[in-house]
């Protein structure tokens, strides 16, 4: 086999196998398996013919929820024509279905023993991610009524996998065996069904979401409708067309239906983050407001519904705070992880306010803004009271969950992402710069909502005053005068954490940068230390912790770049935004239109292609949303006085672009590059 | 189930902090270093209970919801939530109704948009801030059925977790040598 993996998914349910369709969970660092709701329901799913493993001739991923594998027993050898071949047709929706077809291509009858080994470790995705073994419950495997029933039970928590076959089989506790005699030039088939049950014996999605999800024909129909609703792009630029189409399909695949049926919001990414993520869902919604506003409707509402109500140290919850992550597996159930939900992010709350305002500007959904007024006020209060840990007028973070809380509660949430130039790590609490930008923007935008929709002018005036004070304070405390850029963060003593990072690009997006400092920021972003040729690096070359393969210390994130380009647009740096846009679309071509979470920060001239980051999520929602935001930036699309306006500045390499059917308060509009 | 002296139907009085005005209450001057509860300015039943006995924590919780009367976070969330609590004495029901942000609480059994079912003992620990109801749900110790959006009708009134710290207090303590 090759190292290639094949993934199909439907929201929180997904199967990752090798290119033969087999799953052997122990053999790979990639979490192979069949997963639903954060639990691995199949860890072994291995097909053989007469004791011989199979080889893939080709694999076709027809839709995001379907794949087809063409296989032969043994290894292909020159001058020997295979006389037996197989097709595995797999789909995932309410259950996993797999049709296995066996062909006898010879003129002689053949006797074949088809064996499918099946097992489940019912691992929680966090056990796999953190390479922990933690098995408190009891496993069992039983053959019952012609079905293989694998179970895991811990107190009243239970997960079960039920495997059935349409064709007669001999079932034992480790799998299914089919003894066949195939006539010359004939074929045989069976349909396997894998059901995933929860503690009440119902389908796990029915138990936790109220609905088992849709069947493949409905999924296909929904996908077509989804694509039809999205704006249509007219362009001769193949990479743009490819990436745009792929993004729309992946966004459809990544929609998450947890907790509240009929509403979906973007989950974060396959495989680690197929769940409700505050930050990722909010950013992806921001990126896609002009294209798929329905994601924003769901995200704003569901984030409000999960808003923090009181204090909880394990979950790092505070009143008014927007959550970070919701999980449904065993570790969440038994509070070995804090994810029901976990609130350990300092940016989701202001970002959520920003999204609500952006969404209203496009959609005119005044009713939602009125409905969420109480939540927005609580969120603003969180910024002032619960986030300002040192009483200095900034958003700070410091984890109270010392067991498994996140140390860095900003988008760069790996442990070593916030450092001084010399590589030292600051103490806690920390106030990263982009958090202050978001707080500024959130207050300015909330002021608009207060003035125009809640009719509370006093509140609007107060918010604007507070925002301006923050801007003044921020420009005094964060500006590094000997470097002409903003510090990555403040340390607990108010000292500047002085590494040069991509975070300064977010400040442009927020508008907290005075006009006379914007030029210096743009110069840094497109300068050789930050710009790799494929995009802006998370950390500049020359910093103590710079590493082109450092997750947040040197890699290039398409999402980060899309926000930076948006910021450059805001300050009129259209050429600079265009350079980033070209770079990211060039990179996308190398990934067949599907941008991964991150790629390496090597100089473009050195590698000539974007080098993959080893464990990047793909597809990943906010990478998938990045091309859409970049398209918006190129075309200069912006709602103004209730109308869609467009001020294009498209790099020549893209040629002509026209975007038709842009939804908004104007009905549908269009934008073009000329 | 109710202590003597409490009317089984409790109607919220309404404090008039509807949309556009709630901000004045919510945005008092921040007070560093002190934990604050959202509901601290809400009248609560006296600690020493009614008729001399200890106040039942579940009654106290639902009375606090009723006393709240109105909450602008319930905008657009008209509907009903029923809590079914099993104990050796049978099943006890609490019905919370929201209409245009006004809240009513009763002990009538009625169909509801969302139903929370568990044992009384566990729910006592939920309303005391000792147990997280969603973790308990994932453990299958609490059943939730219906429109989950309406869980807001009790979720937003849950207290702080026991021993939870205000992040400012925590940061201050951590900084002390």
JSON list of N, CA, C and O in Angstrom, two decimals, chain A residues 586 590 614:
[
{"chain": "A", "resi": 586, "resn": "UNK", "atom": "N", "xyz": [-1.82, 30.34, -5.93]},
{"chain": "A", "resi": 586, "resn": "UNK", "atom": "CA", "xyz": [-0.77, 29.51, -6.52]},
{"chain": "A", "resi": 586, "resn": "UNK", "atom": "C", "xyz": [-0.55, 28.26, -5.67]},
{"chain": "A", "resi": 586, "resn": "UNK", "atom": "O", "xyz": [-0.41, 27.14, -6.19]},
{"chain": "A", "resi": 590, "resn": "UNK", "atom": "N", "xyz": [-1.29, 23.65, -6.11]},
{"chain": "A", "resi": 590, "resn": "UNK", "atom": "CA", "xyz": [-0.47, 22.48, -5.75]},
{"chain": "A", "resi": 590, "resn": "UNK", "atom": "C", "xyz": [-1.22, 21.49, -4.87]},
{"chain": "A", "resi": 590, "resn": "UNK", "atom": "O", "xyz": [-0.83, 20.35, -4.75]},
{"chain": "A", "resi": 614, "resn": "UNK", "atom": "N", "xyz": [3.43, 18.50, 8.32]},
{"chain": "A", "resi": 614, "resn": "UNK", "atom": "CA", "xyz": [3.19, 17.08, 8.55]},
{"chain": "A", "resi": 614, "resn": "UNK", "atom": "C", "xyz": [1.80, 16.67, 9.03]},
{"chain": "A", "resi": 614, "resn": "UNK", "atom": "O", "xyz": [1.22, 15.74, 8.51]}
]
